[in-house]
Short mmCIF file of C-alpha atoms in Angstrom, two decimals:
data_model
loop_
_atom_site.label_atom_id
_atom_site.label_comp_id
_atom_site.label_asym_id
_atom_site.label_seq_id
_atom_site.Cartn_x
_atom_site.Cartn_y
_atom_site.Cartn_z
CA MET A 1 0.00 0.00 0.01
CA ILE A 2 1.34 3.38 -0.95
CA ARG A 3 1.06 6.14 1.61
CA ALA A 4 -0.13 9.52 0.48
CA LEU A 5 2.35 12.31 0.68
CA LEU A 6 1.36 14.89 3.25
CA VAL A 7 2.02 18.52 2.79
CA LEU A 8 0.97 20.41 5.88
CA SER A 9 0.76 24.08 5.49
CA SER A 10 2.39 26.00 8.26
CA LEU A 11 0.77 29.30 7.37
CA TRP A 12 -2.68 28.43 8.43
CA VAL A 13 -4.07 28.45 11.89
CA PHE A 14 -6.69 25.95 10.99
CA PRO A 15 -5.33 22.58 10.27
CA THR A 16 -5.65 21.88 6.59
CA PHE A 17 -5.16 18.51 5.06
CA ALA A 18 -3.26 18.04 1.97
CA GLN A 19 -4.14 14.75 0.38
CA ARG A 20 -2.43 14.16 -2.90
CA ALA A 21 -4.12 10.99 -3.85
CA LEU A 22 -7.11 8.86 -3.20
CA GLU A 23 -6.19 5.39 -2.12
CA ILE A 24 -8.19 2.29 -2.73
CA GLN A 25 -7.78 -0.53 -0.25
CA PHE A 26 -9.19 -4.03 -0.11
CA ASP A 27 -9.24 -6.46 2.70
CA GLN A 28 -7.09 -8.90 0.79
CA ASP A 29 -5.94 -11.20 3.49
CA SER A 30 -7.86 -13.92 1.85
CA THR A 31 -6.30 -16.97 3.41
CA GLU A 32 -7.78 -16.26 6.74
CA GLN A 33 -11.05 -15.32 5.31
CA GLY A 34 -11.75 -18.46 3.39
CA TYR A 35 -11.36 -17.03 -0.12
CA SER A 36 -8.55 -16.85 -2.53
CA ILE A 37 -8.82 -14.01 -5.01
CA GLU A 38 -7.36 -14.37 -8.50
CA THR A 39 -8.89 -11.35 -10.18
CA LEU A 40 -10.29 -8.18 -8.77
CA ARG A 41 -10.91 -5.28 -11.14
CA PHE A 42 -13.52 -2.59 -11.18
CA TYR A 43 -14.33 0.88 -12.38
CA LEU A 44 -14.72 3.88 -10.11
CA SER A 45 -15.96 6.83 -12.10
CA ASN A 46 -17.30 10.34 -11.73
CA ILE A 47 -15.41 10.84 -8.48
CA ARG A 48 -16.40 14.09 -6.83
CA PHE A 49 -15.11 15.75 -3.70
CA HIS A 50 -17.00 18.10 -1.47
CA THR A 51 -15.02 20.58 0.60
CA VAL A 52 -15.92 22.20 3.86
CA GLU A 53 -16.27 25.44 1.86
CA GLY A 54 -19.25 23.80 0.25
CA VAL A 55 -17.81 23.30 -3.20
CA TRP A 56 -17.92 20.16 -5.34
CA HIS A 57 -14.76 19.30 -7.23
CA LYS A 58 -14.83 16.81 -10.03
CA GLU A 59 -12.02 14.72 -11.36
CA GLU A 60 -11.59 15.38 -15.10
CA ASN A 61 -12.33 12.37 -17.33
CA SER A 62 -13.00 10.37 -14.20
CA PHE A 63 -12.92 6.74 -15.34
CA ASN A 64 -10.57 4.73 -13.20
CA LEU A 65 -9.94 1.03 -13.65
CA ILE A 66 -8.81 -0.33 -10.30
CA ASP A 67 -6.89 -3.58 -10.50
CA ILE A 68 -5.62 -5.57 -7.55
CA GLU A 69 -2.59 -6.60 -9.61
CA ASN A 70 -1.67 -3.05 -10.49
CA PRO A 71 -0.84 -1.04 -7.33
CA SER A 72 -0.52 2.23 -9.22
CA SER A 73 -4.19 1.90 -10.18
CA GLN A 74 -5.05 1.97 -6.51
CA LYS A 75 -3.89 5.55 -6.14
CA ILE A 76 -5.87 8.20 -7.93
CA PRO A 77 -4.30 11.65 -8.04
CA LEU A 78 -6.51 14.37 -6.71
CA PRO A 79 -7.41 17.42 -8.80
CA LYS A 80 -4.76 20.09 -8.23
CA ASP A 81 -7.05 22.66 -6.69
CA LEU A 82 -7.95 20.09 -4.01
CA VAL A 83 -4.49 19.55 -2.67
CA LYS A 84 -4.99 21.96 0.23
CA ALA A 85 -8.72 21.83 0.58
CA LYS A 86 -10.48 20.02 3.37
CA ILE A 87 -12.73 17.32 2.00
CA ASP A 88 -15.80 16.48 3.97
CA SER A 89 -17.54 14.15 1.55
CA VAL A 90 -16.79 12.03 -1.46
CA SER A 91 -19.09 10.55 -3.99
CA PHE A 92 -18.53 8.27 -6.98
CA LEU A 93 -20.04 5.78 -9.31
CA ILE A 94 -19.16 2.13 -9.00
CA GLY A 95 -19.00 1.25 -12.67
CA ILE A 96 -19.63 3.18 -15.85
CA ASP A 97 -22.63 5.42 -16.64
CA SER A 98 -25.06 4.58 -19.41
CA THR A 99 -24.04 7.47 -21.70
CA THR A 100 -20.43 6.26 -21.76
CA ASN A 101 -21.69 2.73 -22.40
CA VAL A 102 -23.19 3.77 -25.71
CA ALA A 103 -20.48 6.23 -26.73
CA GLY A 104 -18.70 3.91 -29.18
CA ILE A 105 -15.11 2.87 -29.00
CA LEU A 106 -13.11 4.56 -26.23
CA GLU A 107 -9.47 4.68 -25.15
CA GLY A 108 -7.36 4.48 -21.97
CA ASP A 109 -8.98 2.69 -19.09
CA LEU A 110 -12.11 2.35 -21.22
CA ASP A 111 -10.35 0.49 -24.04
CA PRO A 112 -12.20 -2.83 -24.51
CA ILE A 113 -8.79 -4.49 -24.73
CA LYS A 114 -8.63 -4.14 -20.92
CA GLY A 115 -10.97 -7.10 -20.64
CA MET A 116 -13.70 -5.17 -18.88
CA TYR A 117 -16.03 -5.15 -21.85
CA TRP A 118 -18.79 -7.36 -23.23
CA ALA A 119 -18.85 -7.36 -26.99
CA TRP A 120 -22.04 -9.35 -27.63
CA ASN A 121 -24.10 -7.15 -25.26
CA SER A 122 -21.93 -4.15 -25.76
CA GLY A 123 -21.10 -2.40 -22.55
CA TYR A 124 -18.69 -2.32 -19.69
CA ILE A 125 -18.19 -4.88 -16.97
CA ASN A 126 -18.34 -2.65 -13.93
CA PHE A 127 -16.89 -5.12 -11.51
CA LYS A 128 -15.09 -8.42 -11.81
CA VAL A 129 -14.03 -10.74 -9.08
CA GLU A 130 -12.80 -14.30 -9.63
CA GLY A 131 -11.40 -16.77 -7.15
CA ARG A 132 -12.13 -19.71 -4.99
CA SER A 133 -14.13 -20.35 -1.85
CA LYS A 134 -12.28 -22.72 0.38
CA ALA A 135 -15.22 -23.52 2.56
CA LEU A 136 -17.36 -24.52 -0.40
CA ASN A 137 -14.49 -25.90 -2.41
CA THR A 138 -15.78 -24.07 -5.44
CA ASN A 139 -14.50 -21.53 -7.95
CA PHE A 140 -16.50 -18.37 -8.41
CA GLU A 141 -16.70 -15.68 -11.08
CA TYR A 142 -18.79 -12.58 -10.75
CA HIS A 143 -18.84 -10.16 -13.63
CA LEU A 144 -21.27 -7.39 -12.91
CA GLY A 145 -22.45 -4.88 -15.47
CA GLY A 146 -25.17 -3.87 -17.90
CA TYR A 147 -26.63 -0.41 -18.32
CA LEU A 148 -30.12 -1.07 -19.67
CA PRO A 149 -33.06 -0.54 -17.35
CA PRO A 150 -34.48 -2.21 -15.35
CA TYR A 151 -31.19 -4.00 -14.65
CA ALA A 152 -28.73 -1.15 -14.81
CA SER A 153 -25.81 -2.12 -12.56
CA SER A 154 -23.67 0.91 -11.91
CA ARG A 155 -24.30 2.38 -8.45
CA ALA A 156 -23.78 5.92 -7.23
CA VAL A 157 -22.58 6.17 -3.64
CA SER A 158 -21.73 9.08 -1.40
CA PHE A 159 -19.90 9.21 1.92
CA SER A 160 -19.32 11.94 4.43
CA ARG A 161 -15.98 11.86 5.99
CA ASN A 162 -14.40 12.29 9.39
CA SER A 163 -12.12 15.24 8.85
CA LYS A 164 -9.51 14.02 11.32
CA ASN A 165 -8.10 11.47 8.93
CA LYS A 166 -5.16 12.70 6.94
CA ARG A 167 -5.44 10.19 4.18
CA LEU A 168 -8.37 9.84 1.90
CA VAL A 169 -9.15 6.15 1.53
CA ILE A 170 -11.91 4.24 -0.24
CA HIS A 171 -12.25 0.87 1.33
CA LEU A 172 -13.85 -2.19 -0.18
CA SER A 173 -14.81 -5.06 2.09
CA LEU A 174 -14.61 -7.93 -0.35
CA LYS A 175 -15.26 -10.48 2.37
CA ARG A 176 -18.52 -8.85 3.23
CA PHE A 177 -19.55 -8.91 -0.45
CA LEU A 178 -18.59 -12.53 -0.93
CA ASP A 179 -20.16 -13.65 2.35
CA GLY A 180 -23.42 -12.18 1.24
CA ILE A 181 -23.65 -14.32 -1.91
CA ASP A 182 -25.40 -17.66 -2.02
CA MET A 183 -22.36 -19.16 -3.65
CA GLY A 184 -23.62 -22.70 -3.50
CA ASN A 185 -26.39 -21.75 -5.95
CA PHE A 186 -24.71 -18.93 -7.85
CA SER A 187 -21.06 -19.45 -8.35
CA GLU A 188 -21.11 -17.42 -11.55
CA VAL A 189 -22.70 -14.25 -12.90
CA MET A 190 -21.43 -13.43 -16.35
CA ILE A 191 -24.23 -11.42 -18.01
CA PRO A 192 -26.28 -8.32 -17.37
CA GLY A 193 -29.64 -9.04 -15.80
CA PRO A 194 -31.45 -9.28 -12.46
CA LYS A 195 -28.67 -11.14 -10.65
CA SER A 196 -26.04 -8.69 -11.78
CA ALA A 197 -28.21 -5.80 -10.62
CA GLU A 198 -28.88 -7.46 -7.27
CA LEU A 199 -25.21 -8.16 -6.59
CA SER A 200 -24.28 -4.65 -7.67
CA HIS A 201 -26.62 -3.34 -5.05
CA SER A 202 -25.08 -5.42 -2.31
CA LEU A 203 -21.62 -4.48 -3.56
CA SER A 204 -22.40 -0.81 -3.13
CA LYS A 205 -22.96 -1.48 0.56
CA CYS A 206 -19.45 -2.89 0.93
CA PHE A 207 -17.66 0.38 0.13
CA SER A 208 -16.72 2.91 2.75
CA VAL A 209 -14.61 6.06 2.88
CA GLU A 210 -12.12 6.98 5.60
CA MET B 1 -32.35 36.30 -38.03
CA ASN B 2 -29.56 37.61 -35.88
CA LYS B 3 -26.03 37.62 -37.17
CA ALA B 4 -24.58 35.28 -34.60
CA LEU B 5 -27.23 32.71 -35.24
CA LEU B 6 -26.66 32.96 -38.97
CA ILE B 7 -22.92 32.49 -38.52
CA SER B 8 -23.38 29.48 -36.31
CA LEU B 9 -25.87 28.03 -38.73
CA ILE B 10 -23.44 28.43 -41.64
CA ALA B 11 -20.67 27.03 -39.48
CA SER B 12 -22.73 23.96 -38.62
CA VAL B 13 -23.63 23.36 -42.27
CA VAL B 14 -20.01 23.62 -43.23
CA LEU B 15 -19.02 21.34 -40.31
CA PHE B 16 -21.58 18.74 -41.30
CA ALA B 17 -20.38 18.85 -44.85
CA SER B 18 -16.82 18.25 -43.74
CA PHE B 19 -17.76 15.38 -41.40
CA SER B 20 -19.60 13.61 -44.12
CA GLN B 21 -17.20 14.60 -46.85
CA GLY B 22 -16.07 11.59 -48.77
CA TRP B 23 -18.75 9.48 -47.10
CA LEU B 24 -20.70 9.08 -50.31
CA ASP B 25 -20.07 10.00 -53.89
CA ASP B 26 -22.23 12.75 -55.34
CA SER B 27 -24.73 10.47 -57.01
CA ARG B 28 -25.46 8.50 -53.77
CA GLN B 29 -25.53 11.73 -51.82
CA ALA B 30 -28.30 12.97 -54.15
CA GLN B 31 -30.17 9.64 -53.90
CA ILE B 32 -30.49 9.82 -50.14
CA SER B 33 -31.37 13.50 -49.94
CA ASP B 34 -34.95 12.70 -48.84
CA TRP B 35 -33.91 9.98 -46.36
CA PRO B 36 -33.82 10.47 -42.60
CA GLU B 37 -30.55 11.75 -41.09
CA PRO B 38 -28.07 8.96 -40.48
CA ILE B 39 -27.50 7.90 -36.91
CA TYR B 40 -23.80 7.07 -37.14
CA ASN B 41 -21.65 9.62 -35.40
CA PHE B 42 -19.56 10.97 -38.28
CA GLU B 43 -18.18 13.66 -36.05
CA GLN B 44 -16.18 11.05 -34.08
CA ASN B 45 -14.96 9.33 -37.20
CA PRO B 46 -15.06 11.58 -40.30
CA ILE B 47 -15.05 9.38 -43.40
CA THR B 48 -12.33 10.02 -45.93
CA GLU B 49 -11.31 8.16 -49.07
CA GLU B 50 -8.07 7.05 -47.38
CA GLY B 51 -9.99 5.92 -44.30
CA PHE B 52 -12.42 4.02 -46.47
CA GLN B 53 -9.59 2.29 -48.33
CA LEU B 54 -7.95 1.30 -45.02
CA GLY B 55 -11.24 -0.09 -43.77
CA ARG B 56 -11.77 -1.95 -47.03
CA LYS B 57 -8.32 -3.56 -46.76
CA LEU B 58 -9.02 -4.72 -43.19
CA PHE B 59 -12.44 -6.04 -44.18
CA TYR B 60 -10.92 -8.26 -46.88
CA ASP B 61 -7.86 -9.31 -44.83
CA PRO B 62 -7.87 -12.94 -43.63
CA MET B 63 -4.86 -12.22 -41.42
CA LEU B 64 -7.33 -10.80 -38.92
CA SER B 65 -8.37 -14.37 -38.05
CA ARG B 66 -6.32 -16.67 -35.76
CA ASP B 67 -5.30 -19.03 -38.55
CA ASN B 68 -5.24 -16.41 -41.29
CA THR B 69 -8.05 -18.05 -43.27
CA ILE B 70 -11.18 -16.03 -42.56
CA SER B 71 -11.82 -12.41 -43.46
CA CYS B 72 -14.98 -10.42 -42.78
CA ALA B 73 -15.90 -10.99 -46.40
CA ASN B 74 -16.10 -14.75 -45.83
CA CYS B 75 -19.43 -14.23 -44.13
CA HIS B 76 -20.30 -10.92 -45.70
CA LEU B 77 -20.11 -11.24 -49.51
CA GLN B 78 -20.74 -8.22 -51.63
CA TYR B 79 -22.79 -9.86 -54.41
CA THR B 80 -25.33 -11.02 -51.87
CA GLY B 81 -25.73 -7.75 -50.03
CA PHE B 82 -22.79 -8.63 -47.77
CA THR B 83 -24.36 -11.70 -46.21
CA HIS B 84 -23.41 -15.38 -46.32
CA VAL B 85 -25.68 -17.08 -48.78
CA ASP B 86 -26.61 -20.73 -48.63
CA HIS B 87 -25.60 -21.09 -45.00
CA ALA B 88 -28.47 -21.06 -42.55
CA VAL B 89 -26.01 -20.08 -39.82
CA SER B 90 -22.56 -18.62 -40.42
CA HIS B 91 -19.45 -20.73 -40.83
CA GLY B 92 -16.19 -19.42 -39.45
CA ILE B 93 -12.74 -20.63 -38.63
CA GLU B 94 -12.09 -24.40 -39.14
CA GLY B 95 -15.66 -24.68 -40.39
CA ARG B 96 -17.08 -24.01 -36.94
CA LYS B 97 -20.73 -23.07 -37.05
CA GLY B 98 -22.27 -20.11 -35.33
CA THR B 99 -25.87 -19.88 -34.14
CA ARG B 100 -27.20 -17.17 -36.39
CA ASN B 101 -27.55 -16.25 -40.03
CA SER B 102 -25.08 -13.54 -40.96
CA PRO B 103 -27.04 -10.39 -41.67
CA VAL B 104 -26.65 -8.06 -44.62
CA LEU B 105 -24.38 -5.02 -44.25
CA ILE B 106 -26.56 -2.44 -45.94
CA ASN B 107 -27.20 1.16 -44.87
CA LEU B 108 -25.69 0.56 -41.40
CA ALA B 109 -25.34 4.34 -40.91
CA TRP B 110 -29.07 4.37 -40.10
CA ASN B 111 -29.03 1.57 -37.57
CA SER B 112 -29.12 2.41 -33.87
CA SER B 113 -28.18 -1.12 -32.83
CA PHE B 114 -26.63 -4.21 -34.46
CA HIS B 115 -26.99 -7.99 -34.46
CA TRP B 116 -30.33 -9.81 -34.63
CA ASP B 117 -30.94 -9.09 -30.97
CA GLY B 118 -29.65 -5.52 -31.09
CA GLY B 119 -27.09 -6.42 -28.46
CA VAL B 120 -24.43 -4.23 -30.04
CA ASN B 121 -25.08 -0.59 -29.42
CA HIS B 122 -22.63 1.14 -31.78
CA LEU B 123 -21.12 0.21 -35.13
CA ASP B 124 -17.61 1.03 -33.86
CA VAL B 125 -17.70 -1.71 -31.26
CA GLN B 126 -19.37 -4.36 -33.46
CA ALA B 127 -16.19 -5.75 -35.03
CA ILE B 128 -14.83 -6.84 -31.62
CA ASN B 129 -17.40 -9.66 -31.89
CA PRO B 130 -16.27 -11.44 -35.04
CA ILE B 131 -12.57 -10.98 -34.14
CA GLN B 132 -12.99 -12.65 -30.74
CA HIS B 133 -15.79 -15.13 -31.46
CA SER B 134 -14.54 -18.71 -31.32
CA ALA B 135 -16.78 -19.73 -34.23
CA GLU B 136 -15.85 -16.71 -36.35
CA MET B 137 -12.25 -15.42 -36.41
CA ASP B 138 -11.21 -16.74 -32.98
CA ASN B 139 -8.55 -14.11 -32.47
CA SER B 140 -7.77 -11.41 -29.93
CA LEU B 141 -7.59 -7.68 -30.33
CA GLU B 142 -3.97 -7.77 -29.06
CA THR B 143 -2.94 -10.14 -31.89
CA VAL B 144 -4.74 -8.16 -34.56
CA LEU B 145 -3.15 -4.92 -33.34
CA GLU B 146 0.25 -6.57 -33.22
CA TYR B 147 -0.25 -7.72 -36.82
CA VAL B 148 -1.32 -4.33 -38.23
CA ASN B 149 1.32 -2.49 -36.24
CA GLN B 150 4.04 -4.68 -37.75
CA SER B 151 2.89 -4.09 -41.27
CA LYS B 152 4.58 -1.20 -43.00
CA GLU B 153 1.63 -0.63 -45.28
CA TYR B 154 -0.91 -0.49 -42.47
CA ARG B 155 1.35 1.78 -40.43
CA THR B 156 1.52 4.26 -43.30
CA GLN B 157 -2.23 4.12 -43.77
CA PHE B 158 -3.05 4.46 -40.07
CA PHE B 159 -0.73 7.44 -39.90
CA ARG B 160 -2.46 9.14 -42.80
CA VAL B 161 -5.93 8.53 -41.50
CA TYR B 162 -5.58 8.85 -37.72
CA GLY B 163 -2.28 10.69 -37.32
CA ASP B 164 -0.62 7.81 -35.54
CA SER B 165 1.14 4.95 -37.31
CA LEU B 166 0.47 2.66 -34.36
CA ALA B 167 -3.14 1.57 -34.32
CA ASN B 168 -5.00 1.04 -31.02
CA THR B 169 -8.39 -0.57 -30.50
CA GLN B 170 -10.11 2.75 -31.23
CA SER B 171 -8.43 3.50 -34.57
CA LEU B 172 -8.69 -0.14 -35.65
CA MET B 173 -12.42 -0.27 -34.98
CA ARG B 174 -13.06 3.12 -36.52
CA ALA B 175 -11.09 2.17 -39.60
CA ILE B 176 -13.31 -0.87 -40.12
CA SER B 177 -16.40 1.29 -39.74
CA GLN B 178 -15.09 3.68 -42.43
CA PHE B 179 -15.78 0.85 -44.89
CA THR B 180 -18.92 -0.72 -43.44
CA VAL B 181 -20.74 2.57 -42.86
CA SER B 182 -20.13 3.45 -46.51
CA LEU B 183 -22.11 0.44 -47.81
CA VAL B 184 -25.08 2.43 -48.93
CA SER B 185 -27.73 0.93 -51.22
CA SER B 186 -29.99 3.60 -52.66
CA ASN B 187 -30.38 2.87 -56.34
CA SER B 188 -32.81 -0.01 -56.66
CA LYS B 189 -35.54 -0.04 -59.24
CA TYR B 190 -37.86 1.09 -56.43
CA ASP B 191 -35.66 4.17 -55.83
CA GLN B 192 -35.51 4.91 -59.54
CA TYR B 193 -39.32 4.57 -59.77
CA LEU B 194 -39.72 7.15 -56.97
CA ARG B 195 -37.34 9.48 -58.81
CA GLY B 196 -39.25 9.00 -62.04
CA GLU B 197 -36.34 7.25 -63.73
CA ALA B 198 -38.01 3.85 -64.07
CA THR B 199 -41.55 2.56 -64.41
CA PHE B 200 -43.24 -0.22 -62.44
CA THR B 201 -45.19 -2.99 -64.12
CA SER B 202 -48.79 -3.29 -63.00
CA GLN B 203 -47.77 -6.35 -60.97
CA GLU B 204 -45.05 -4.40 -59.18
CA LYS B 205 -47.53 -1.58 -58.48
CA ARG B 206 -50.01 -4.06 -56.93
CA GLY B 207 -47.19 -5.52 -54.89
CA LEU B 208 -46.23 -2.10 -53.63
CA LYS B 209 -49.82 -1.50 -52.45
CA LEU B 210 -49.85 -4.81 -50.62
CA PHE B 211 -46.51 -4.06 -49.07
CA GLU B 212 -47.67 -0.63 -47.84
CA LYS B 213 -50.75 -2.25 -46.31
CA HIS B 214 -49.16 -5.25 -44.60
CA CYS B 215 -45.41 -4.82 -44.25
CA ASN B 216 -44.38 -1.20 -44.20
CA SER B 217 -45.37 -0.69 -40.54
CA CYS B 218 -42.28 -2.74 -39.60
CA HIS B 219 -40.12 -2.85 -42.71
CA THR B 220 -40.48 0.92 -43.22
CA ALA B 221 -39.47 2.71 -46.44
CA PRO B 222 -37.05 4.11 -47.46
CA LEU B 223 -34.75 1.92 -45.42
CA PHE B 224 -37.20 -1.00 -45.22
CA ASN B 225 -36.20 -1.74 -41.66
CA SER B 226 -36.86 -0.08 -38.32
CA ASN B 227 -34.72 0.29 -35.26
CA GLU B 228 -37.29 -1.62 -33.23
CA TYR B 229 -37.68 -5.17 -32.05
CA ALA B 230 -40.66 -7.20 -33.02
CA SER B 231 -41.92 -10.73 -33.25
CA ASN B 232 -43.26 -11.73 -36.64
CA GLY B 233 -44.70 -14.81 -34.94
CA LEU B 234 -42.06 -17.35 -35.91
CA PRO B 235 -42.04 -20.26 -33.48
CA LEU B 236 -38.89 -20.79 -31.40
CA ASP B 237 -36.23 -22.56 -33.44
CA SER B 238 -35.62 -26.14 -32.37
CA ILE B 239 -31.81 -26.10 -32.27
CA TYR B 240 -30.56 -22.90 -30.64
CA ASN B 241 -33.49 -21.88 -28.46
CA ASP B 242 -32.76 -18.32 -29.54
CA LEU B 243 -34.96 -15.96 -27.59
CA GLY B 244 -33.67 -12.89 -29.41
CA ARG B 245 -33.89 -9.59 -27.58
CA TYR B 246 -34.63 -11.33 -24.30
CA ALA B 247 -31.02 -12.52 -24.13
CA ILE B 248 -29.96 -8.87 -23.94
CA THR B 249 -32.60 -7.28 -21.69
CA LYS B 250 -33.81 -10.26 -19.60
CA VAL B 251 -37.25 -8.66 -19.83
CA GLY B 252 -39.95 -11.27 -20.43
CA SER B 253 -41.90 -9.22 -22.94
CA ASP B 254 -38.79 -9.11 -25.20
CA SER B 255 -38.91 -12.87 -25.68
CA LEU B 256 -38.69 -13.94 -29.36
CA LYS B 257 -38.32 -10.37 -30.57
CA PHE B 258 -35.72 -9.62 -33.14
CA ARG B 259 -34.49 -6.48 -34.82
CA ILE B 260 -36.63 -5.69 -37.85
CA PRO B 261 -34.20 -6.29 -40.72
CA THR B 262 -33.95 -4.33 -43.94
CA LEU B 263 -35.53 -5.87 -47.00
CA ARG B 264 -33.27 -4.04 -49.43
CA ASN B 265 -31.67 -6.53 -51.87
CA ILE B 266 -33.79 -9.27 -50.24
CA GLU B 267 -33.95 -11.20 -53.51
CA HIS B 268 -30.25 -12.04 -53.11
CA THR B 269 -29.78 -12.43 -49.35
CA TYR B 270 -31.20 -15.90 -48.75
CA PRO B 271 -31.57 -17.86 -46.53
CA TYR B 272 -33.93 -15.77 -44.43
CA MET B 273 -34.60 -14.99 -40.78
CA HIS B 274 -32.17 -14.96 -37.87
CA ASP B 275 -31.60 -18.73 -38.12
CA GLY B 276 -31.83 -18.93 -41.89
CA ARG B 277 -34.85 -21.22 -41.70
CA TYR B 278 -36.32 -20.25 -45.08
CA LYS B 279 -34.35 -20.76 -48.28
CA LYS B 280 -36.70 -18.99 -50.66
CA LEU B 281 -38.48 -15.69 -50.61
CA ARG B 282 -41.62 -17.57 -51.65
CA GLU B 283 -41.44 -19.56 -48.40
CA VAL B 284 -41.28 -16.35 -46.36
CA ILE B 285 -44.34 -14.91 -48.05
CA GLU B 286 -46.17 -18.25 -47.60
CA TYR B 287 -45.32 -18.09 -43.96
CA TYR B 288 -46.78 -14.59 -43.52
CA ALA B 289 -49.82 -15.44 -45.64
CA GLU B 290 -50.64 -18.92 -44.49
CA GLU B 291 -48.75 -20.12 -41.45
CA LEU B 292 -48.66 -17.15 -39.18
CA ASP B 293 -50.27 -18.06 -35.90
CA ARG B 294 -52.35 -15.16 -34.57
CA SER B 295 -52.82 -16.83 -31.20
CA ASN B 296 -49.02 -16.65 -30.62
CA PRO B 297 -48.83 -14.46 -27.47
CA TYR B 298 -45.55 -12.94 -28.54
CA LEU B 299 -46.73 -11.77 -31.96
CA SER B 300 -46.33 -8.02 -32.42
CA GLU B 301 -49.51 -6.04 -32.84
CA GLN B 302 -48.70 -4.84 -36.36
CA LEU B 303 -49.44 -8.36 -37.50
CA ASN B 304 -52.69 -8.76 -35.58
CA GLY B 305 -54.76 -7.64 -38.51
CA ASP B 306 -56.18 -9.59 -41.35
CA LEU B 307 -53.33 -10.67 -43.60
CA LYS B 308 -55.11 -12.50 -46.42
CA LEU B 309 -52.92 -12.85 -49.46
CA SER B 310 -54.16 -14.89 -52.44
CA GLY B 311 -51.74 -16.82 -54.57
CA ASN B 312 -51.63 -13.92 -56.98
CA ASP B 313 -51.16 -11.39 -54.19
CA GLN B 314 -48.15 -13.37 -53.01
CA LYS B 315 -46.65 -13.27 -56.50
CA ASP B 316 -47.26 -9.53 -56.70
CA LEU B 317 -45.59 -8.98 -53.34
CA ILE B 318 -42.52 -10.94 -54.45
CA ALA B 319 -42.40 -8.96 -57.69
CA PHE B 320 -42.34 -5.80 -55.61
CA LEU B 321 -39.65 -7.10 -53.22
CA CYS B 322 -37.47 -7.79 -56.28
CA THR B 323 -37.58 -4.13 -57.15
CA LEU B 324 -35.49 -3.53 -54.00
CA THR B 325 -32.50 -5.12 -55.69
CA ASP B 326 -29.77 -2.54 -56.32
CA ARG B 327 -27.24 -3.81 -58.83
CA THR B 328 -25.10 -0.68 -58.69
CA PHE B 329 -24.57 -1.56 -55.01
CA LEU B 330 -24.05 -5.30 -55.42
CA TYR B 331 -21.56 -4.81 -58.21
CA ASP B 332 -19.91 -1.53 -57.18
CA ARG B 333 -16.18 -2.18 -57.71
CA HIS B 334 -15.42 0.32 -54.96
CA PHE B 335 -16.88 -2.10 -52.38
CA GLY B 336 -15.15 -5.17 -53.74
CA PHE B 337 -11.89 -6.90 -52.96
CA PRO B 338 -9.15 -4.24 -52.98
CA ASN B 339 -6.62 -4.33 -55.84
#
């Protein structure tokens, strides 16, 4: 895990926090928790920061593919004007919005070559986790996505934040997510639809912000 | 009109002209002047002659498949409206069979979705499907990009068209669309009849009347398709259990609905329907006239009415459908195998 660099201003009477990056953390100590994780990749998009001054700041082109195998993806640089601001809430979308899903062929983190794209039902896979449950002795694969109503799967979440923390961290409790799934009956979700929408909903409850 | 508005109007006309510049030759441009505006986003991918030639080369290049044997043209042949005739379902690499009939590639610029179930939402992402599909080209985007980026010719062409000699997924996909979006068929006998350049026989005229009465609500002129999903009452096929649109939306009322296909060049695009179940146009008309089951709960309402067609009516209807054949399209050298 990479620690954010702290730049404390000495000019101000009020303590100001100077986060340079948003960190994404997972509880990955899977051995103890009964799961082994092979793949964990998901999109966080439209990240917005609310400051104590009452202003929303938006990350430009905010489409971030977070990959457990790629530590640099777990650190998202903050917009420059936010470096010295005090952030009291953070909101973001887990997944990709519907407009972007129909926008044609895109680049960067949204390049379909990244393996987070369904070609036959064109659209992004918002969240992908693959691994093994030791307790059930079974492999699982959950690919969540789909933007068409009524089973749209991206979820907007918003968190207010305890201002005493110096680092800005989004936390995902994967164990809580996996524990909540009836894995014996559903060891796979690979297509958009009701199951994908339902799991996306429970996934959104497993995020928190410090 | 105020000056600023006028200027912006002129600017937008000029802009539109430059986006669509090179899209169609002057004669096709004139032929479609009364048609609805195309849906394809030309702003993202302005069509140029060089871009078209690059797309054409990719379309006819078997190196895009894993074993270098199958090009897009294998399943989309020009002389048959860019479909795969004779095969009920498409055949790809190593003779592997798909589950659906390959559709025509005609007037794609006016489609808002692609594939029989409309699962593909933009032309520029469609080609990922055949490249990756195990029963089509069975390849990966990485390998295809590696191949084009190692070819001196492709590098030169990609540089000219997209300003970067190294292709990425985006420029590769957009290059293919440069060709496929240009496949415009607008010069059938029917089009010439409307323009006063050809005359219809009395049989063709009767067929047109019948078509307007029974078919045009779904296969709507001038494109003879619509961007909607419908069930024309066909029973579920026995092999693939293909539920059509339902596979995409998982909404029960979408069961057995398919995209309403264009009937342009229909005389040459057999076999018919998503699974190629009918070999002859005559069989399709017999189906609509005699076999259609009105008690089918999935049948779309446009077909609820009385659809009585006598033997002669059926012949007239077929005579009309044959006026949708556009030889200048089917034999246009510009769309053929590149020299």
